[in-house]
PDB file of C-alpha atoms in Angstrom:
ATOM      1  CA  MET A   1     -19.849 118.435  69.597  1.00 53.00           C
ATOM      2  CA  ALA A   2     -22.771 115.945  68.029  1.00 52.00           C
ATOM      3  CA  GLY A   3     -22.749 118.225  64.876  1.00 50.00           C
ATOM      4  CA  ARG A   4     -19.011 117.636  63.967  1.00 55.00           C
ATOM      5  CA  CYS A   5     -18.912 113.909  64.811  1.00 57.00           C
ATOM      6  CA  ALA A   6     -22.011 113.995  62.162  1.00 59.00           C
ATOM      7  CA  ALA A   7     -19.543 116.161  59.485  1.00 62.00           C
ATOM      8  CA  GLY A   8     -16.086 114.344  59.955  1.00 63.00           C
ATOM      9  CA  ARG A   9     -18.020 110.734  59.459  1.00 67.00           C
ATOM     10  CA  ALA A  10     -19.977 112.280  56.106  1.00 65.00           C
ATOM     11  CA  ALA A  11     -16.694 113.454  54.719  1.00 66.00           C
ATOM     12  CA  ALA A  12     -15.094 110.253  55.132  1.00 67.00           C
ATOM     13  CA  ALA A  13     -17.032 108.399  53.977  1.00 67.00           C
ATOM     14  CA  LYS A  14     -16.619 110.525  50.425  1.00 65.00           C
ATOM     15  CA  ARG A  15     -13.537 110.473  50.549  1.00 69.00           C
ATOM     16  CA  GLN A  16     -13.315 106.475  50.671  1.00 69.00           C
ATOM     17  CA  ARG A  17     -15.973 106.437  47.761  1.00 68.00           C
ATOM     18  CA  HIS A  18     -13.915 109.028  45.482  1.00 63.00           C
ATOM     19  CA  ARG A  19     -11.125 105.939  46.166  1.00 67.00           C
ATOM     20  CA  ARG A  20     -13.333 103.205  45.278  1.00 65.00           C
ATOM     21  CA  GLY A  21     -14.201 105.441  42.227  1.00 61.00           C
ATOM     22  CA  ARG A  22     -10.681 105.673  41.553  1.00 63.00           C
ATOM     23  CA  ALA A  23      -9.904 102.050  41.321  1.00 56.00           C
ATOM     24  CA  ARG A  24     -12.264 101.505  39.329  1.00 59.00           C
ATOM     25  CA  GLY A  25     -11.133 103.461  36.793  1.00 56.00           C
ATOM     26  CA  ARG A  26      -8.030 102.042  37.415  1.00 55.00           C
ATOM     27  CA  ALA A  27      -8.907  98.273  36.639  1.00 51.00           C
ATOM     28  CA  ALA A  28     -11.316  99.430  33.407  1.00 51.00           C
ATOM     29  CA  VAL A  29      -8.614 100.502  31.271  1.00 48.00           C
ATOM     30  CA  ARG A  30      -5.444  97.986  32.557  1.00 51.00           C
ATOM     31  CA  PRO A  31      -4.583  95.513  30.185  1.00 48.00           C
ATOM     32  CA  SER A  32      -4.995  91.933  30.716  1.00 47.00           C
ATOM     33  CA  ARG A  33      -2.345  89.647  32.908  1.00 47.00           C
ATOM     34  CA  ARG A  34      -3.404  87.094  30.544  1.00 46.00           C
ATOM     35  CA  ARG A  35      -0.782  85.236  28.564  1.00 47.00           C
ATOM     36  CA  GLY A  36      -1.684  87.023  25.406  1.00 45.00           C
ATOM     37  CA  GLY A  37      -2.650  89.950  26.314  1.00 46.00           C
ATOM     38  CA  GLY A  38      -3.310  92.562  24.019  1.00 47.00           C
ATOM     39  CA  ALA A  39      -5.780  94.914  21.692  1.00 46.00           C
ATOM     40  CA  ALA A  40      -9.034  92.573  22.945  1.00 46.00           C
ATOM     41  CA  ALA A  41      -7.902  92.537  26.472  1.00 47.00           C
ATOM     42  CA  ARG A  42      -7.510  95.924  27.411  1.00 54.00           C
ATOM     43  CA  ARG A  43     -11.621  95.993  27.108  1.00 54.00           C
ATOM     44  CA  PRO A  44     -13.022  98.704  29.109  1.00 58.00           C
ATOM     45  CA  ALA A  45     -14.928  96.678  32.277  1.00 60.00           C
ATOM     46  CA  GLY A  46     -18.451  96.011  31.435  1.00 59.00           C
ATOM     47  CA  ALA A  47     -17.827  96.533  27.258  1.00 57.00           C
ATOM     48  CA  PRO A  48     -19.144  93.546  25.209  1.00 58.00           C
ATOM     49  CA  ARG A  49     -16.766  91.402  23.531  1.00 60.00           C
ATOM     50  CA  GLN A  50     -15.202  91.784  19.980  1.00 59.00           C
ATOM     51  CA  PRO A  51     -15.377  88.481  17.814  1.00 55.00           C
ATOM     52  CA  GLY A  52     -11.835  88.153  16.731  1.00 53.00           C
ATOM     53  CA  PRO A  53     -10.429  87.065  13.459  1.00 49.00           C
ATOM     54  CA  PRO A  54     -10.519  83.228  12.989  1.00 49.00           C
ATOM     55  CA  ARG A  55      -7.847  81.333  14.400  1.00 49.00           C
ATOM     56  CA  SER A  56      -6.048  79.530  11.299  1.00 41.00           C
ATOM     57  CA  ARG A  57      -5.045  76.127  12.093  1.00 44.00           C
ATOM     58  CA  ALA A  58      -1.592  74.234  10.182  1.00 38.00           C
ATOM     59  CA  PRO A  59      -3.451  71.960   7.515  1.00 37.00           C
ATOM     60  CA  PRO A  60      -1.464  68.605   8.902  1.00 38.00           C
ATOM     61  CA  VAL A  61       2.111  67.075   7.330  1.00 31.00           C
ATOM     62  CA  ARG A  62       1.150  65.133   4.821  1.00 31.00           C
ATOM     63  CA  PRO A  63       3.905  62.272   4.212  1.00 32.00           C
ATOM     64  CA  LEU A  64       4.872  61.525   1.109  1.00 29.00           C
ATOM     65  CA  GLY A  65       4.093  59.139  -0.716  1.00 33.00           C
ATOM     66  CA  ARG A  66       4.459  56.723  -4.295  1.00 35.00           C
ATOM     67  CA  GLY A  67       3.021  59.176  -6.143  1.00 34.00           C
ATOM     68  CA  ASP A  68       4.618  62.553  -5.145  1.00 37.00           C
ATOM     69  CA  THR A  69       7.394  63.161  -7.325  1.00 35.00           C
ATOM     70  CA  ASN A  70       8.845  65.208  -5.159  1.00 38.00           C
ATOM     71  CA  ALA A  71       9.403  61.732  -2.379  1.00 39.00           C
ATOM     72  CA  ALA A  72      12.901  61.888  -1.289  1.00 40.00           C
ATOM     73  CA  PRO A  73      14.755  57.634  -2.692  1.00 45.00           C
ATOM     74  CA  GLY A  74      15.277  55.807   0.006  1.00 46.00           C
ATOM     75  CA  PRO A  75      14.983  52.085   0.546  1.00 45.00           C
ATOM     76  CA  ARG A  76      10.550  50.924   0.640  1.00 45.00           C
ATOM     77  CA  ARG A  77       9.353  47.617   3.042  1.00 43.00           C
ATOM     78  CA  ARG A  78       8.116  45.066   0.519  1.00 42.00           C
ATOM     79  CA  HIS A  79       4.202  44.006   1.353  1.00 38.00           C
ATOM     80  CA  GLU A  80       3.197  41.024   0.788  1.00 39.00           C
ATOM     81  CA  GLY A  81      -0.066  39.253   0.872  1.00 41.00           C
ATOM     82  CA  GLY A  82      -1.379  42.407   2.716  1.00 40.00           C
ATOM     83  CA  ARG A  83       1.073  41.578   5.382  1.00 37.00           C
ATOM     84  CA  PRO A  84       4.460  44.020   5.688  1.00 39.00           C
ATOM     85  CA  ALA A  85       7.953  41.613   5.093  1.00 41.00           C
ATOM     86  CA  THR A  86      10.227  41.492   7.941  1.00 43.00           C
ATOM     87  CA  ARG A  87      13.883  41.668   6.008  1.00 57.00           C
ATOM     88  CA  ALA A  88      15.657  45.264   6.266  1.00 70.00           C
ATOM     89  CA  PRO A  89      16.247  47.053   3.371  1.00 91.00           C
ATOM     90  CA  ARG A  90      19.310  47.061   1.790  1.00 95.00           C
ATOM     91  CA  VAL A  91      21.268  49.882   0.452  1.00 97.00           C
ATOM     92  CA  LEU A  92      25.081  50.081  -2.101  1.00 97.00           C
ATOM     93  CA  ASP A  93      26.800  53.099  -2.352  1.00 97.00           C
ATOM     94  CA  VAL A  94      28.756  52.746  -4.931  1.00 97.00           C
ATOM     95  CA  GLY A  95      31.734  54.534  -4.868  1.00 96.00           C
ATOM     96  CA  GLY A  96      31.512  54.813  -1.243  1.00 96.00           C
ATOM     97  CA  GLY A  97      35.029  56.627   0.183  1.00 95.00           C
ATOM     98  CA  SER A  98      35.579  56.037   3.758  1.00 94.00           C
ATOM     99  CA  GLY A  99      32.213  55.772   4.328  1.00 95.00           C
ATOM    100  CA  ARG A 100      30.497  58.903   5.519  1.00 94.00           C
ATOM    101  CA  PHE A 101      27.429  59.360   3.688  1.00 95.00           C
ATOM    102  CA  LEU A 102      26.995  55.466   4.806  1.00 96.00           C
ATOM    103  CA  THR A 103      27.226  56.752   8.222  1.00 96.00           C
ATOM    104  CA  ALA A 104      25.306  59.784   8.235  1.00 94.00           C
ATOM    105  CA  PHE A 105      22.438  57.675   6.486  1.00 95.00           C
ATOM    106  CA  ALA A 106      23.038  54.619   8.904  1.00 95.00           C
ATOM    107  CA  ALA A 107      22.156  57.497  11.789  1.00 94.00           C
ATOM    108  CA  ARG A 108      18.143  58.234  10.718  1.00 93.00           C
ATOM    109  CA  HIS A 109      17.835  54.620   9.286  1.00 94.00           C
ATOM    110  CA  PRO A 110      18.599  52.232  12.278  1.00 92.00           C
ATOM    111  CA  ASP A 111      17.119  48.997  10.477  1.00 92.00           C
ATOM    112  CA  ALA A 112      18.933  49.300   7.371  1.00 94.00           C
ATOM    113  CA  GLU A 113      21.081  46.691   6.118  1.00 95.00           C
ATOM    114  CA  LEU A 114      24.342  48.455   4.659  1.00 97.00           C
ATOM    115  CA  HIS A 115      27.369  47.959   2.135  1.00 97.00           C
ATOM    116  CA  LEU A 116      30.050  50.070   0.311  1.00 98.00           C
ATOM    117  CA  PHE A 117      31.822  49.722  -2.565  1.00 98.00           C
ATOM    118  CA  ASP A 118      34.776  51.575  -3.661  1.00 97.00           C
ATOM    119  CA  LEU A 119      38.473  50.647  -5.268  1.00 97.00           C
ATOM    120  CA  PRO A 120      40.972  47.672  -3.438  1.00 97.00           C
ATOM    121  CA  ALA A 121      42.755  50.719  -2.296  1.00 97.00           C
ATOM    122  CA  VAL A 122      39.856  53.196  -1.134  1.00 97.00           C
ATOM    123  CA  ALA A 123      38.436  50.110   0.690  1.00 97.00           C
ATOM    124  CA  ALA A 124      41.012  49.130   2.607  1.00 97.00           C
ATOM    125  CA  VAL A 125      40.738  52.943   4.183  1.00 96.00           C
ATOM    126  CA  ALA A 126      36.959  52.311   4.801  1.00 96.00           C
ATOM    127  CA  ARG A 127      37.126  48.687   6.442  1.00 96.00           C
ATOM    128  CA  GLN A 128      40.114  51.103   8.882  1.00 95.00           C
ATOM    129  CA  ARG A 129      37.933  54.403   9.573  1.00 94.00           C
ATOM    130  CA  LEU A 130      34.469  52.377  10.328  1.00 95.00           C
ATOM    131  CA  PRO A 131      34.682  50.271  13.635  1.00 93.00           C
ATOM    132  CA  GLY A 132      35.350  53.596  15.061  1.00 91.00           C
ATOM    133  CA  SER A 133      31.814  54.255  15.308  1.00 89.00           C
ATOM    134  CA  ARG A 134      28.804  52.702  16.114  1.00 90.00           C
ATOM    135  CA  ASN A 135      26.883  52.811  12.925  1.00 93.00           C
ATOM    136  CA  GLY A 136      29.817  52.955  10.733  1.00 93.00           C
ATOM    137  CA  ARG A 137      30.235  49.079  12.150  1.00 94.00           C
ATOM    138  CA  ARG A 138      27.004  48.024  10.898  1.00 95.00           C
ATOM    139  CA  ILE A 139      28.367  48.685   6.961  1.00 97.00           C
ATOM    140  CA  ALA A 140      30.030  45.515   5.097  1.00 97.00           C
ATOM    141  CA  VAL A 141      32.857  47.415   2.698  1.00 97.00           C
ATOM    142  CA  HIS A 142      33.339  45.119  -0.863  1.00 97.00           C
ATOM    143  CA  GLU A 143      36.125  46.198  -3.037  1.00 97.00           C
ATOM    144  CA  GLY A 144      36.326  45.943  -7.003  1.00 97.00           C
ATOM    145  CA  ASP A 145      35.712  48.217 -10.120  1.00 97.00           C
ATOM    146  CA  PHE A 146      32.521  49.425 -10.057  1.00 95.00           C
ATOM    147  CA  PHE A 147      32.255  48.669 -13.804  1.00 96.00           C
ATOM    148  CA  THR A 148      33.741  45.962 -14.509  1.00 95.00           C
ATOM    149  CA  ASP A 149      33.747  43.589 -10.885  1.00 96.00           C
ATOM    150  CA  PRO A 150      30.847  42.294 -10.278  1.00 94.00           C
ATOM    151  CA  LEU A 151      28.464  43.843  -7.733  1.00 96.00           C
ATOM    152  CA  PRO A 152      26.401  43.446  -4.275  1.00 94.00           C
ATOM    153  CA  GLN A 153      22.608  41.835  -5.486  1.00 95.00           C
ATOM    154  CA  ASP A 154      19.793  42.427  -4.370  1.00 95.00           C
ATOM    155  CA  TYR A 155      19.490  45.897  -3.368  1.00 95.00           C
ATOM    156  CA  ASP A 156      16.701  47.775  -2.459  1.00 95.00           C
ATOM    157  CA  LEU A 157      18.384  51.796  -3.227  1.00 96.00           C
ATOM    158  CA  ALA A 158      21.727  52.447  -4.901  1.00 97.00           C
ATOM    159  CA  THR A 159      22.880  54.977  -4.624  1.00 97.00           C
ATOM    160  CA  LEU A 160      26.749  57.546  -6.541  1.00 97.00           C
ATOM    161  CA  VAL A 161      27.132  59.950  -4.495  1.00 95.00           C
ATOM    162  CA  ARG A 162      29.722  62.271  -6.781  1.00 92.00           C
ATOM    163  CA  ILE A 163      29.996  59.533  -9.283  1.00 94.00           C
ATOM    164  CA  VAL A 164      29.017  60.286 -11.599  1.00 94.00           C
ATOM    165  CA  HIS A 165      30.219  63.765 -13.551  1.00 89.00           C
ATOM    166  CA  ASP A 166      33.474  62.432 -12.796  1.00 88.00           C
ATOM    167  CA  HIS A 167      32.753  59.762 -16.441  1.00 91.00           C
ATOM    168  CA  ASP A 168      31.645  60.604 -19.788  1.00 90.00           C
ATOM    169  CA  ASP A 169      28.064  59.333 -21.417  1.00 93.00           C
ATOM    170  CA  GLU A 170      29.636  56.350 -22.539  1.00 94.00           C
ATOM    171  CA  SER A 171      30.354  55.107 -18.778  1.00 94.00           C
ATOM    172  CA  VAL A 172      28.246  55.799 -17.439  1.00 96.00           C
ATOM    173  CA  VAL A 173      25.156  54.447 -19.276  1.00 97.00           C
ATOM    174  CA  PRO A 174      26.722  51.037 -18.656  1.00 97.00           C
ATOM    175  CA  LEU A 175      27.095  51.934 -14.614  1.00 97.00           C
ATOM    176  CA  LEU A 176      23.766  52.425 -14.120  1.00 97.00           C
ATOM    177  CA  THR A 177      22.357  49.286 -16.506  1.00 96.00           C
ATOM    178  CA  ARG A 178      24.150  46.784 -13.541  1.00 96.00           C
ATOM    179  CA  LEU A 179      23.169  48.436 -11.176  1.00 96.00           C
ATOM    180  CA  ARG A 180      19.316  48.309 -12.593  1.00 96.00           C
ATOM    181  CA  GLU A 181      19.495  44.884 -12.939  1.00 95.00           C
ATOM    182  CA  GLY A 182      20.848  44.062  -9.316  1.00 94.00           C
ATOM    183  CA  LEU A 183      18.090  46.164  -7.754  1.00 94.00           C
ATOM    184  CA  ARG A 184      14.875  44.479  -6.293  1.00 93.00           C
ATOM    185  CA  PRO A 185      11.524  44.774  -7.973  1.00 91.00           C
ATOM    186  CA  GLY A 186      10.500  48.640  -7.176  1.00 90.00           C
ATOM    187  CA  GLY A 187      14.012  49.926  -5.984  1.00 94.00           C
ATOM    188  CA  VAL A 188      15.838  53.280  -6.956  1.00 95.00           C
ATOM    189  CA  VAL A 189      19.123  54.249  -8.149  1.00 97.00           C
ATOM    190  CA  MET A 190      20.071  57.461  -6.593  1.00 97.00           C
ATOM    191  CA  ILE A 191      22.096  60.210  -8.088  1.00 97.00           C
ATOM    192  CA  ALA A 192      23.766  63.260  -5.498  1.00 95.00           C
ATOM    193  CA  GLU A 193      26.329  65.730  -6.604  1.00 90.00           C
ATOM    194  CA  PRO A 194      26.186  69.377  -8.039  1.00 86.00           C
ATOM    195  CA  MET A 195      24.997  69.528 -11.221  1.00 86.00           C
ATOM    196  CA  SER A 196      24.779  72.372 -14.048  1.00 81.00           C
ATOM    197  CA  GLY A 197      21.791  74.655 -14.837  1.00 72.00           C
ATOM    198  CA  ASP A 198      20.947  76.690 -11.523  1.00 66.00           C
ATOM    199  CA  ARG A 199      19.535  79.906 -12.641  1.00 66.00           C
ATOM    200  CA  HIS A 200      20.972  81.489  -9.819  1.00 59.00           C
ATOM    201  CA  SER A 201      24.307  79.998  -9.580  1.00 57.00           C
ATOM    202  CA  GLY A 202      24.631  77.797 -12.741  1.00 58.00           C
ATOM    203  CA  PRO A 203      27.449  79.964 -14.342  1.00 65.00           C
ATOM    204  CA  VAL A 204      29.549  79.461 -11.221  1.00 62.00           C
ATOM    205  CA  ALA A 205      29.080  76.336 -10.582  1.00 61.00           C
ATOM    206  CA  ASP A 206      29.510  75.512 -14.336  1.00 64.00           C
ATOM    207  CA  ALA A 207      33.307  77.310 -14.646  1.00 65.00           C
ATOM    208  CA  TYR A 208      34.221  75.367 -10.511  1.00 61.00           C
ATOM    209  CA  PHE A 209      33.383  72.019 -11.807  1.00 64.00           C
ATOM    210  CA  GLY A 210      34.517  72.558 -15.658  1.00 64.00           C
ATOM    211  CA  PHE A 211      37.778  73.263 -14.471  1.00 62.00           C
ATOM    212  CA  TYR A 212      37.691  70.281 -11.831  1.00 61.00           C
ATOM    213  CA  LEU A 213      36.212  67.438 -14.339  1.00 61.00           C
ATOM    214  CA  ARG A 214      38.612  68.916 -16.945  1.00 65.00           C
ATOM    215  CA  ALA A 215      42.156  68.391 -14.673  1.00 63.00           C
ATOM    216  CA  MET A 216      40.481  64.883 -14.066  1.00 62.00           C
ATOM    217  CA  GLY A 217      40.545  64.229 -18.337  1.00 59.00           C
ATOM    218  CA  SER A 218      36.879  62.935 -18.603  1.00 63.00           C
ATOM    219  CA  GLY A 219      33.588  63.721 -17.137  1.00 65.00           C
ATOM    220  CA  ARG A 220      31.194  66.667 -17.291  1.00 78.00           C
ATOM    221  CA  PRO A 221      28.095  68.361 -15.413  1.00 82.00           C
ATOM    222  CA  ARG A 222      25.367  68.294 -16.098  1.00 88.00           C
ATOM    223  CA  THR A 223      21.819  69.107 -15.908  1.00 90.00           C
ATOM    224  CA  PRO A 224      19.568  67.268 -13.899  1.00 92.00           C
ATOM    225  CA  ASP A 225      17.419  66.596 -17.287  1.00 94.00           C
ATOM    226  CA  GLU A 226      20.542  65.381 -18.756  1.00 94.00           C
ATOM    227  CA  ILE A 227      20.937  62.967 -15.733  1.00 96.00           C
ATOM    228  CA  ALA A 228      17.178  61.766 -16.038  1.00 96.00           C
ATOM    229  CA  GLY A 229      18.054  60.661 -19.980  1.00 96.00           C
ATOM    230  CA  LEU A 230      20.812  58.945 -19.052  1.00 96.00           C
ATOM    231  CA  MET A 231      18.959  56.719 -16.565  1.00 97.00           C
ATOM    232  CA  LYS A 232      15.890  56.382 -19.235  1.00 96.00           C
ATOM    233  CA  ARG A 233      18.671  55.225 -20.881  1.00 96.00           C
ATOM    234  CA  ALA A 234      19.682  52.226 -18.038  1.00 96.00           C
ATOM    235  CA  GLY A 235      16.811  50.897 -17.186  1.00 95.00           C
ATOM    236  CA  LEU A 236      14.908  53.520 -15.466  1.00 96.00           C
ATOM    237  CA  THR A 237      11.515  54.885 -15.018  1.00 95.00           C
ATOM    238  CA  ARG A 238      10.297  57.896 -13.280  1.00 94.00           C
ATOM    239  CA  ALA A 239      13.398  59.714 -13.255  1.00 95.00           C
ATOM    240  CA  ARG A 240      12.629  63.181 -10.717  1.00 94.00           C
ATOM    241  CA  GLU A 241      15.163  65.721  -9.438  1.00 93.00           C
ATOM    242  CA  ILE A 242      15.176  65.944  -5.676  1.00 92.00           C
ATOM    243  CA  PRO A 243      14.752  69.250  -3.673  1.00 88.00           C
ATOM    244  CA  THR A 244      17.792  70.176  -1.362  1.00 86.00           C
ATOM    245  CA  SER A 245      18.669  73.197   1.092  1.00 85.00           C
ATOM    246  CA  LEU A 246      21.970  73.971  -1.092  1.00 80.00           C
ATOM    247  CA  PRO A 247      21.445  72.955  -4.963  1.00 77.00           C
ATOM    248  CA  VAL A 248      24.913  74.431  -5.858  1.00 73.00           C
ATOM    249  CA  ALA A 249      26.444  71.437  -3.931  1.00 79.00           C
ATOM    250  CA  THR A 250      24.231  68.953  -4.378  1.00 86.00           C
ATOM    251  CA  LYS A 251      21.260  68.181  -6.671  1.00 90.00           C
ATOM    252  CA  ILE A 252      19.458  64.265  -6.639  1.00 94.00           C
ATOM    253  CA  VAL A 253      17.898  62.658  -9.375  1.00 95.00           C
ATOM    254  CA  ALA A 254      15.856  59.553  -9.067  1.00 96.00           C
ATOM    255  CA  ALA A 255      14.382  56.873 -10.588  1.00 96.00           C
ATOM    256  CA  GLU A 256      13.361  52.858 -10.440  1.00 94.00           C
ATOM    257  CA  ILE A 257      12.688  50.301 -11.553  1.00 88.00           C
ATOM    258  CA  PRO A 258       9.393  49.219 -11.665  1.00 77.00           C
ATOM    259  CA  ARG A 259       7.981  46.266  -9.998  1.00 68.00           C
ATOM    260  CA  ARG A 260       6.723  44.080 -12.578  1.00 54.00           C
ATOM    261  CA  SER A 261       9.364  42.617 -14.268  1.00 47.00           C
ATOM    262  CA  VAL A 262      10.249  44.082 -17.255  1.00 43.00           C
ATOM    263  CA  ALA A 263      12.630  42.808 -19.389  1.00 42.00           C
ATOM    264  CA  PHE A 264      15.214  45.861 -21.609  1.00 38.00           C
ATOM    265  CA  SER A 265      17.142  46.045 -24.812  1.00 34.00           C
TER     266      SER A 265
END
């Protein structure tokens, strides 16, 4: 009887050791439950850790500055005596229509002082539409002919959105000259519109806008280099193209007036 009990205990101990061995085997091949567990996480128990590939880090984002040719145009704060000036940057949208561009601009630049200039009939529409939105109420509306009437003065950024391609070179250069004369030192003129010369969509865009401008009776689609040439003739410097997300619809060329006083002929 004692012999059978001893044999039973020995068998039970053997079965327990067998179960423990199977459990250890399963644990050795089970994937890690930690986040990111992959091939390295399925390492057998007790095996040395293998060095993985070095973890790459994204380079820090460097803000675009004055020395970057692709820096987006916009009003810049003045620094006098090493201290930031407190005035708000002034923006003038020439031919601004009902104010759609300036309203979007206002949402991203809450401290900007915004002015819109267009023909009297268009300005009347803008005055009716703009008070209906919080950003629209920040826009001052001026009326007149931008070729002949006085323009608002002393601004940091002048924008021409889908304006230049409606007019011939003989009209565009005097307009750009008038805008340059109203800029503060270091101010920027920005032209945004469909332009020709894109190697992928250029032929289609040239054909479409060729028909459009023929119906208008004046103007033509220009390449960014041609627009930069007009800006140079108007006394503006550092003309450069600003990349856009949809160049077939809109490209941007910006130029500026030097910070020091310069007389142009």
